[in-house]
mmCIF file of C-alpha atoms in Angstrom:
data_model
loop_
_atom_site.group_PDB
_atom_site.id
_atom_site.type_symbol
_atom_site.label_atom_id
_atom_site.label_comp_id
_atom_site.label_asym_id
_atom_site.label_seq_id
_atom_site.Cartn_x
_atom_site.Cartn_y
_atom_site.Cartn_z
ATOM 1 C CA MET A 181 6.432 1.106 54.139
ATOM 2 C CA ARG A 182 3.260 -0.505 55.366
ATOM 3 C CA LEU A 183 3.924 -2.295 58.636
ATOM 4 C CA VAL A 184 1.626 -4.958 60.104
ATOM 5 C CA ARG A 185 1.345 -7.399 62.981
ATOM 6 C CA PHE A 186 -0.072 -10.806 62.138
ATOM 7 C CA GLY A 187 -1.061 -14.050 63.811
ATOM 8 C CA ALA A 188 -3.325 -15.228 66.616
ATOM 9 C CA PRO A 189 -4.365 -12.743 69.322
ATOM 10 C CA GLY A 190 -1.539 -12.319 71.811
ATOM 11 C CA GLU A 191 0.904 -14.102 69.519
ATOM 12 C CA GLU A 192 1.290 -11.515 66.748
ATOM 13 C CA LYS A 193 4.507 -11.286 64.773
ATOM 14 C CA PRO A 194 5.876 -8.140 63.096
ATOM 15 C CA GLY A 195 5.590 -7.885 59.348
ATOM 16 C CA LEU A 196 5.269 -5.652 56.339
ATOM 17 C CA LEU A 197 3.146 -5.603 53.205
ATOM 18 C CA ASP A 198 5.041 -5.891 49.949
ATOM 19 C CA ALA A 199 3.987 -4.229 46.688
ATOM 20 C CA ASN A 200 1.593 -7.125 46.006
ATOM 21 C CA ASP A 201 -0.040 -6.899 49.469
ATOM 22 C CA VAL A 202 1.677 -10.118 50.611
ATOM 23 C CA VAL A 203 2.445 -10.129 54.337
ATOM 24 C CA ARG A 204 6.188 -10.592 54.855
ATOM 25 C CA ASP A 205 7.530 -11.853 58.196
ATOM 26 C CA LEU A 206 9.864 -9.442 60.038
ATOM 27 C CA SER A 207 10.224 -11.557 63.183
ATOM 28 C CA GLY A 208 13.805 -12.403 62.270
ATOM 29 C CA VAL A 209 14.626 -8.702 62.155
ATOM 30 C CA VAL A 210 12.664 -7.007 64.980
ATOM 31 C CA ASP A 211 10.741 -8.211 68.004
ATOM 32 C CA ASP A 212 7.557 -6.248 67.277
ATOM 33 C CA ILE A 213 6.126 -3.145 65.617
ATOM 34 C CA GLY A 214 6.804 -0.856 68.537
ATOM 35 C CA GLY A 215 9.664 0.619 70.520
ATOM 36 C CA ALA A 216 12.975 0.816 68.678
ATOM 37 C CA ALA A 217 11.449 -0.429 65.417
ATOM 38 C CA LEU A 218 9.435 2.807 65.117
ATOM 39 C CA THR A 219 12.290 5.247 65.691
ATOM 40 C CA PRO A 220 13.847 6.986 62.687
ATOM 41 C CA ALA A 221 16.821 4.592 62.848
ATOM 42 C CA GLY A 222 14.554 1.576 63.215
ATOM 43 C CA LEU A 223 12.382 2.557 60.265
ATOM 44 C CA ALA A 224 15.443 3.254 58.119
ATOM 45 C CA ARG A 225 16.719 -0.239 58.904
ATOM 46 C CA LEU A 226 13.426 -1.818 57.868
ATOM 47 C CA LYS A 227 13.161 0.278 54.727
ATOM 48 C CA ALA A 228 16.550 -1.027 53.576
ATOM 49 C CA ILE A 229 15.276 -4.618 53.540
ATOM 50 C CA GLU A 230 14.190 -6.149 50.252
ATOM 51 C CA PRO A 231 10.670 -7.483 51.012
ATOM 52 C CA ALA A 232 11.135 -10.502 48.725
ATOM 53 C CA SER A 233 13.988 -11.644 50.966
ATOM 54 C CA LEU A 234 11.560 -12.137 53.857
ATOM 55 C CA PRO A 235 9.388 -15.233 54.309
ATOM 56 C CA ALA A 236 5.731 -14.842 53.387
ATOM 57 C CA ALA A 237 3.037 -15.319 56.006
ATOM 58 C CA PRO A 238 0.278 -17.835 55.265
ATOM 59 C CA PRO A 239 -2.415 -16.449 52.936
ATOM 60 C CA GLY A 240 -5.400 -15.037 54.802
ATOM 61 C CA VAL A 241 -3.524 -14.753 58.090
ATOM 62 C CA ARG A 242 -5.249 -12.656 60.767
ATOM 63 C CA LEU A 243 -3.971 -9.112 61.154
ATOM 64 C CA GLY A 244 -3.584 -7.756 64.661
ATOM 65 C CA ALA A 245 -3.408 -4.108 65.665
ATOM 66 C CA CYS A 246 -0.659 -2.496 63.607
ATOM 67 C CA VAL A 247 1.174 -1.197 66.699
ATOM 68 C CA ALA A 248 2.207 -3.160 69.764
ATOM 69 C CA ARG A 249 0.413 -1.991 72.913
ATOM 70 C CA PRO A 250 1.194 1.725 73.364
ATOM 71 C CA GLY A 251 1.801 3.473 76.648
ATOM 72 C CA HIS A 252 -0.649 6.228 75.716
ATOM 73 C CA PHE A 253 -3.811 5.871 73.623
ATOM 74 C CA ILE A 254 -5.024 9.463 73.335
ATOM 75 C CA ALA A 255 -8.095 10.686 71.463
ATOM 76 C CA VAL A 256 -9.282 14.072 70.266
ATOM 77 C CA GLY A 257 -12.976 14.888 70.515
ATOM 78 C CA LEU A 258 -15.090 17.204 68.356
ATOM 79 C CA ASN A 259 -12.266 17.813 65.878
ATOM 80 C CA TYR A 260 -14.541 18.150 62.828
ATOM 81 C CA ALA A 261 -16.808 21.194 62.788
ATOM 82 C CA ASP A 262 -19.713 19.336 61.184
ATOM 83 C CA HIS A 263 -19.463 16.511 63.745
ATOM 84 C CA ALA A 264 -19.536 19.019 66.614
ATOM 85 C CA GLU A 265 -22.683 20.502 65.065
ATOM 86 C CA GLU A 266 -24.451 17.137 64.768
ATOM 87 C CA SER A 267 -23.521 16.398 68.391
ATOM 88 C CA GLY A 268 -25.069 19.665 69.513
ATOM 89 C CA MET A 269 -21.762 20.921 70.908
ATOM 90 C CA ALA A 270 -19.822 24.128 70.322
ATOM 91 C CA ILE A 271 -16.690 24.105 68.166
ATOM 92 C CA PRO A 272 -13.860 23.920 70.710
ATOM 93 C CA ALA A 273 -11.352 26.752 71.056
ATOM 94 C CA GLU A 274 -8.687 24.189 71.959
ATOM 95 C CA PRO A 275 -8.541 20.435 71.342
ATOM 96 C CA VAL A 276 -10.784 18.281 73.527
ATOM 97 C CA LEU A 277 -8.614 15.433 74.808
ATOM 98 C CA PHE A 278 -9.457 12.121 76.447
ATOM 99 C CA SER A 279 -7.844 8.737 76.890
ATOM 100 C CA LYS A 280 -8.804 5.273 75.776
ATOM 101 C CA ALA A 281 -7.439 2.312 77.718
ATOM 102 C CA PRO A 282 -4.544 0.789 75.740
ATOM 103 C CA ASN A 283 -5.888 -2.717 76.372
ATOM 104 C CA CYS A 284 -9.031 -1.938 74.315
ATOM 105 C CA ILE A 285 -6.905 -2.081 71.154
ATOM 106 C CA VAL A 286 -7.666 -5.002 68.815
ATOM 107 C CA GLY A 287 -7.076 -5.986 65.212
ATOM 108 C CA PRO A 288 -8.819 -4.261 62.310
ATOM 109 C CA ASN A 289 -11.184 -7.145 61.586
ATOM 110 C CA ASP A 290 -11.745 -8.518 65.073
ATOM 111 C CA ASP A 291 -15.232 -8.654 66.575
ATOM 112 C CA VAL A 292 -16.410 -5.699 68.667
ATOM 113 C CA ILE A 293 -18.035 -6.798 71.912
ATOM 114 C CA GLN A 294 -21.103 -4.896 73.062
ATOM 115 C CA PRO A 295 -20.285 -4.395 76.742
ATOM 116 C CA LYS A 296 -22.451 -5.467 79.625
ATOM 117 C CA GLY A 297 -25.235 -2.908 80.151
ATOM 118 C CA SER A 298 -24.614 -1.144 76.836
ATOM 119 C CA THR A 299 -27.575 0.528 75.125
ATOM 120 C CA LYS A 300 -25.964 3.152 72.842
ATOM 121 C CA LEU A 301 -23.028 1.585 70.988
ATOM 122 C CA ASP A 302 -21.627 3.828 68.247
ATOM 123 C CA TRP A 303 -19.003 3.980 65.477
ATOM 124 C CA GLU A 304 -16.349 6.606 64.606
ATOM 125 C CA VAL A 305 -13.885 6.347 61.711
ATOM 126 C CA GLU A 306 -10.672 8.193 62.610
ATOM 127 C CA LEU A 307 -7.132 8.908 61.476
ATOM 128 C CA GLY A 308 -4.487 7.599 63.861
ATOM 129 C CA ILE A 309 -1.027 9.076 64.452
ATOM 130 C CA VAL A 310 1.792 6.830 65.742
ATOM 131 C CA ILE A 311 4.700 8.517 67.508
ATOM 132 C CA GLY A 312 8.213 7.641 66.337
ATOM 133 C CA SER A 313 10.431 9.733 68.588
ATOM 134 C CA ARG A 314 9.961 11.206 72.061
ATOM 135 C CA ALA A 315 7.947 14.433 71.872
ATOM 136 C CA ARG A 316 8.332 16.986 74.675
ATOM 137 C CA TYR A 317 7.423 20.658 74.116
ATOM 138 C CA VAL A 318 7.607 20.223 70.354
ATOM 139 C CA ASP A 319 7.054 23.167 68.005
ATOM 140 C CA GLU A 320 4.369 22.651 65.378
ATOM 141 C CA ALA A 321 6.952 23.121 62.613
ATOM 142 C CA ASP A 322 8.966 20.190 64.026
ATOM 143 C CA ALA A 323 6.066 17.869 64.812
ATOM 144 C CA ARG A 324 6.243 15.764 61.652
ATOM 145 C CA ALA A 325 9.749 14.569 62.589
ATOM 146 C CA HIS A 326 8.229 12.885 65.655
ATOM 147 C CA ILE A 327 5.679 10.831 63.668
ATOM 148 C CA ALA A 328 6.433 7.213 62.697
ATOM 149 C CA GLY A 329 3.303 6.879 60.602
ATOM 150 C CA PHE A 330 -0.459 6.881 60.274
ATOM 151 C CA CYS A 331 -3.208 4.269 60.552
ATOM 152 C CA LEU A 332 -6.953 3.745 60.377
ATOM 153 C CA ALA A 333 -8.869 3.564 63.660
ATOM 154 C CA ASN A 334 -12.427 2.989 64.816
ATOM 155 C CA ASP A 335 -13.111 4.945 68.013
ATOM 156 C CA VAL A 336 -15.906 2.635 69.159
ATOM 157 C CA SER A 337 -17.990 4.432 71.788
ATOM 158 C CA GLU A 338 -20.760 3.669 74.265
ATOM 159 C CA ARG A 339 -22.699 6.930 74.408
ATOM 160 C CA ALA A 340 -24.724 6.206 77.545
ATOM 161 C CA PHE A 341 -21.511 5.431 79.442
ATOM 162 C CA GLN A 342 -19.791 8.459 77.897
ATOM 163 C CA ILE A 343 -22.476 11.124 78.312
ATOM 164 C CA GLU A 344 -25.059 9.963 80.849
ATOM 165 C CA ARG A 345 -22.905 8.436 83.576
ATOM 166 C CA GLY A 346 -20.984 11.583 84.652
ATOM 167 C CA GLY A 347 -17.250 12.134 84.897
ATOM 168 C CA GLN A 348 -14.796 11.696 82.047
ATOM 169 C CA TRP A 349 -15.446 10.314 78.552
ATOM 170 C CA ILE A 350 -12.908 7.525 79.130
ATOM 171 C CA LYS A 351 -15.588 5.241 80.584
ATOM 172 C CA GLY A 352 -17.512 5.272 77.301
ATOM 173 C CA LYS A 353 -14.409 4.848 75.172
ATOM 174 C CA SER A 354 -12.332 2.110 76.801
ATOM 175 C CA CYS A 355 -14.414 -1.041 76.930
ATOM 176 C CA GLU A 356 -12.950 -4.293 75.652
ATOM 177 C CA THR A 357 -12.421 -4.217 71.831
ATOM 178 C CA PHE A 358 -13.190 -0.467 71.537
ATOM 179 C CA GLY A 359 -9.939 0.313 69.699
ATOM 180 C CA PRO A 360 -9.537 -1.438 66.329
ATOM 181 C CA LEU A 361 -6.279 -0.261 64.686
ATOM 182 C CA GLY A 362 -4.921 -1.070 61.243
ATOM 183 C CA PRO A 363 -4.774 -2.947 58.937
ATOM 184 C CA PHE A 364 -1.319 -1.383 58.600
ATOM 185 C CA LEU A 365 0.818 1.489 59.782
ATOM 186 C CA ALA A 366 1.818 3.611 56.786
ATOM 187 C CA THR A 367 5.054 5.551 57.133
ATOM 188 C CA PRO A 368 4.700 9.230 56.172
ATOM 189 C CA ASP A 369 6.303 8.741 52.752
ATOM 190 C CA GLU A 370 3.325 6.535 51.782
ATOM 191 C CA ILE A 371 0.867 9.445 52.159
ATOM 192 C CA ASP A 372 0.946 12.412 49.783
ATOM 193 C CA ASP A 373 -1.009 14.781 52.053
ATOM 194 C CA VAL A 374 -2.339 13.543 55.360
ATOM 195 C CA GLN A 375 -4.693 16.554 55.511
ATOM 196 C CA LYS A 376 -6.481 15.587 52.297
ATOM 197 C CA LEU A 377 -7.587 11.992 52.885
ATOM 198 C CA ALA A 378 -11.115 10.770 52.136
ATOM 199 C CA MET A 379 -12.705 8.690 54.911
ATOM 200 C CA TRP A 380 -15.908 6.666 55.245
ATOM 201 C CA CYS A 381 -17.839 4.241 57.424
ATOM 202 C CA ASP A 382 -20.710 1.889 56.505
ATOM 203 C CA VAL A 383 -23.019 -0.021 58.846
ATOM 204 C CA ASN A 384 -24.645 -3.121 57.368
ATOM 205 C CA GLY A 385 -23.665 -1.894 53.911
ATOM 206 C CA GLU A 386 -25.259 1.548 54.289
ATOM 207 C CA ARG A 387 -23.029 4.623 54.165
ATOM 208 C CA ARG A 388 -23.135 6.415 57.525
ATOM 209 C CA GLN A 389 -20.005 8.570 57.503
ATOM 210 C CA ARG A 390 -18.296 10.363 54.668
ATOM 211 C CA GLY A 391 -15.666 13.018 55.203
ATOM 212 C CA SER A 392 -12.111 14.176 54.728
ATOM 213 C CA THR A 393 -9.191 15.002 56.964
ATOM 214 C CA ALA A 394 -9.225 18.367 55.153
ATOM 215 C CA THR A 395 -12.045 19.472 57.489
ATOM 216 C CA MET A 396 -10.225 18.774 60.747
ATOM 217 C CA ILE A 397 -10.314 21.801 63.061
ATOM 218 C CA PHE A 398 -6.873 21.012 64.484
ATOM 219 C CA GLY A 399 -4.446 19.354 62.080
ATOM 220 C CA VAL A 400 -1.975 16.536 62.626
ATOM 221 C CA ASP A 401 1.111 18.664 63.288
ATOM 222 C CA PHE A 402 -0.736 21.000 65.622
ATOM 223 C CA LEU A 403 -2.116 18.086 67.646
ATOM 224 C CA VAL A 404 1.295 16.492 68.193
ATOM 225 C CA SER A 405 2.727 19.850 69.243
ATOM 226 C CA TYR A 406 -0.262 20.651 71.464
ATOM 227 C CA LEU A 407 -0.262 17.326 73.258
ATOM 228 C CA SER A 408 3.480 17.559 73.873
ATOM 229 C CA GLN A 409 2.885 20.708 75.934
ATOM 230 C CA PHE A 410 0.904 18.667 78.483
ATOM 231 C CA MET A 411 2.525 15.226 78.410
ATOM 232 C CA VAL A 412 5.578 13.474 77.053
ATOM 233 C CA LEU A 413 4.696 11.374 74.020
ATOM 234 C CA ASP A 414 6.808 8.240 73.772
ATOM 235 C CA VAL A 415 7.658 6.043 70.815
ATOM 236 C CA GLY A 416 4.672 3.884 69.903
ATOM 237 C CA ASP A 417 2.049 6.116 71.509
ATOM 238 C CA VAL A 418 -1.138 6.459 69.456
ATOM 239 C CA ILE A 419 -3.269 9.572 68.924
ATOM 240 C CA ILE A 420 -6.625 9.288 67.175
ATOM 241 C CA THR A 421 -7.765 12.588 65.780
ATOM 242 C CA GLY A 422 -11.542 12.857 65.680
ATOM 243 C CA THR A 423 -14.357 11.782 63.389
ATOM 244 C CA PRO A 424 -16.432 13.371 60.602
ATOM 245 C CA PRO A 425 -20.243 13.559 60.798
ATOM 246 C CA GLY A 426 -22.528 10.569 60.492
ATOM 247 C CA VAL A 427 -22.216 8.846 63.859
ATOM 248 C CA GLY A 428 -25.245 7.116 65.344
ATOM 249 C CA LEU A 429 -25.567 9.731 68.100
ATOM 250 C CA GLY A 430 -26.121 12.457 65.506
ATOM 251 C CA MET A 431 -28.846 10.714 63.506
ATOM 252 C CA LYS A 432 -32.483 11.763 63.906
ATOM 253 C CA PRO A 433 -33.574 9.689 65.663
ATOM 254 C CA PRO A 434 -30.257 8.301 66.968
ATOM 255 C CA LEU A 435 -29.304 4.865 65.667
ATOM 256 C CA TYR A 436 -27.055 2.534 67.624
ATOM 257 C CA LEU A 437 -25.300 -0.757 67.012
ATOM 258 C CA LYS A 438 -26.625 -4.138 68.089
ATOM 259 C CA PRO A 439 -25.217 -7.680 67.947
ATOM 260 C CA GLY A 440 -25.018 -8.909 64.367
ATOM 261 C CA ASP A 441 -24.362 -5.467 62.887
ATOM 262 C CA VAL A 442 -21.250 -5.088 60.719
ATOM 263 C CA MET A 443 -19.105 -1.959 60.482
ATOM 264 C CA THR A 444 -16.832 -1.419 57.476
ATOM 265 C CA LEU A 445 -14.645 1.658 57.320
ATOM 266 C CA GLY A 446 -11.652 3.082 55.535
ATOM 267 C CA ILE A 447 -9.356 6.014 54.912
ATOM 268 C CA GLU A 448 -7.701 6.777 51.595
ATOM 269 C CA GLY A 449 -4.232 5.213 51.558
ATOM 270 C CA LEU A 450 -4.702 3.511 54.939
ATOM 271 C CA GLY A 451 -6.792 0.473 54.034
ATOM 272 C CA GLU A 452 -10.078 -0.831 55.375
ATOM 273 C CA GLN A 453 -11.500 -2.492 58.480
ATOM 274 C CA ARG A 454 -14.462 -4.778 59.100
ATOM 275 C CA GLN A 455 -15.939 -5.570 62.522
ATOM 276 C CA LYS A 456 -18.967 -7.578 63.534
ATOM 277 C CA VAL A 457 -20.735 -6.642 66.760
ATOM 278 C CA VAL A 458 -21.147 -9.556 69.146
ATOM 279 C CA PRO A 459 -22.855 -9.713 72.560
ATOM 280 C CA PHE A 460 -20.963 -9.740 75.843
ATOM 281 C CA GLU A 461 -20.611 -13.249 77.256
ATOM 282 C CA GLY A 462 -19.181 -14.071 80.645
#
């Protein structure tokens, strides 16, 4: 299945994409794409529904983030060897973990706001993992059973806040609109091999990132297991898993986003996103 949330910001309804990419309304079946709907029992219930029996959403309807606001929005840094190299950082012996504020999550095609005082706004195409059952001290061999699905993410980053302001990376990763998710959550049966997915990101039509999940240092199952040794992962939590090379920070000289720039990005089997950068107002 490919699960979506659609409608105006703050008023999203749950839905799914049928075989013809028509958004079908699930609001008569579940409250949202989160919680019980993402458990194994919840997904089995949704999978049993004939999509044509559901009402269609209006054509061109806005898509929100594909998961209702998670309790945890965890990110993995430097998880591609070639990205670590371009960043001038050593390949980590263990995963580098940081948090993004859950309220930075937005829809896949919503505007990205350049925050007040920002000078080094950057892009990062990433694979997202959505948790489907509570994970606590999970073995790597059992990790896949705790995954509800996968999605496309843009780990928007403000490098000056992240690197030059001291403390934790969270301050450069959590600004308003810094977490586009979607367009859809793909259940694991939709993906042949999550560790062999092509990924890309363009800025203003020019290819900046090209990579594959095959070059991740720490794979999907390992990351779920590893994280569960340090925290309990609950249903609906989101983990984004690192980015391939080609970010603005790694260019020579570095190149950063400005208002009016447009990011387009995608991962094989997980759809595409498009965000325009707009200035902070207020």
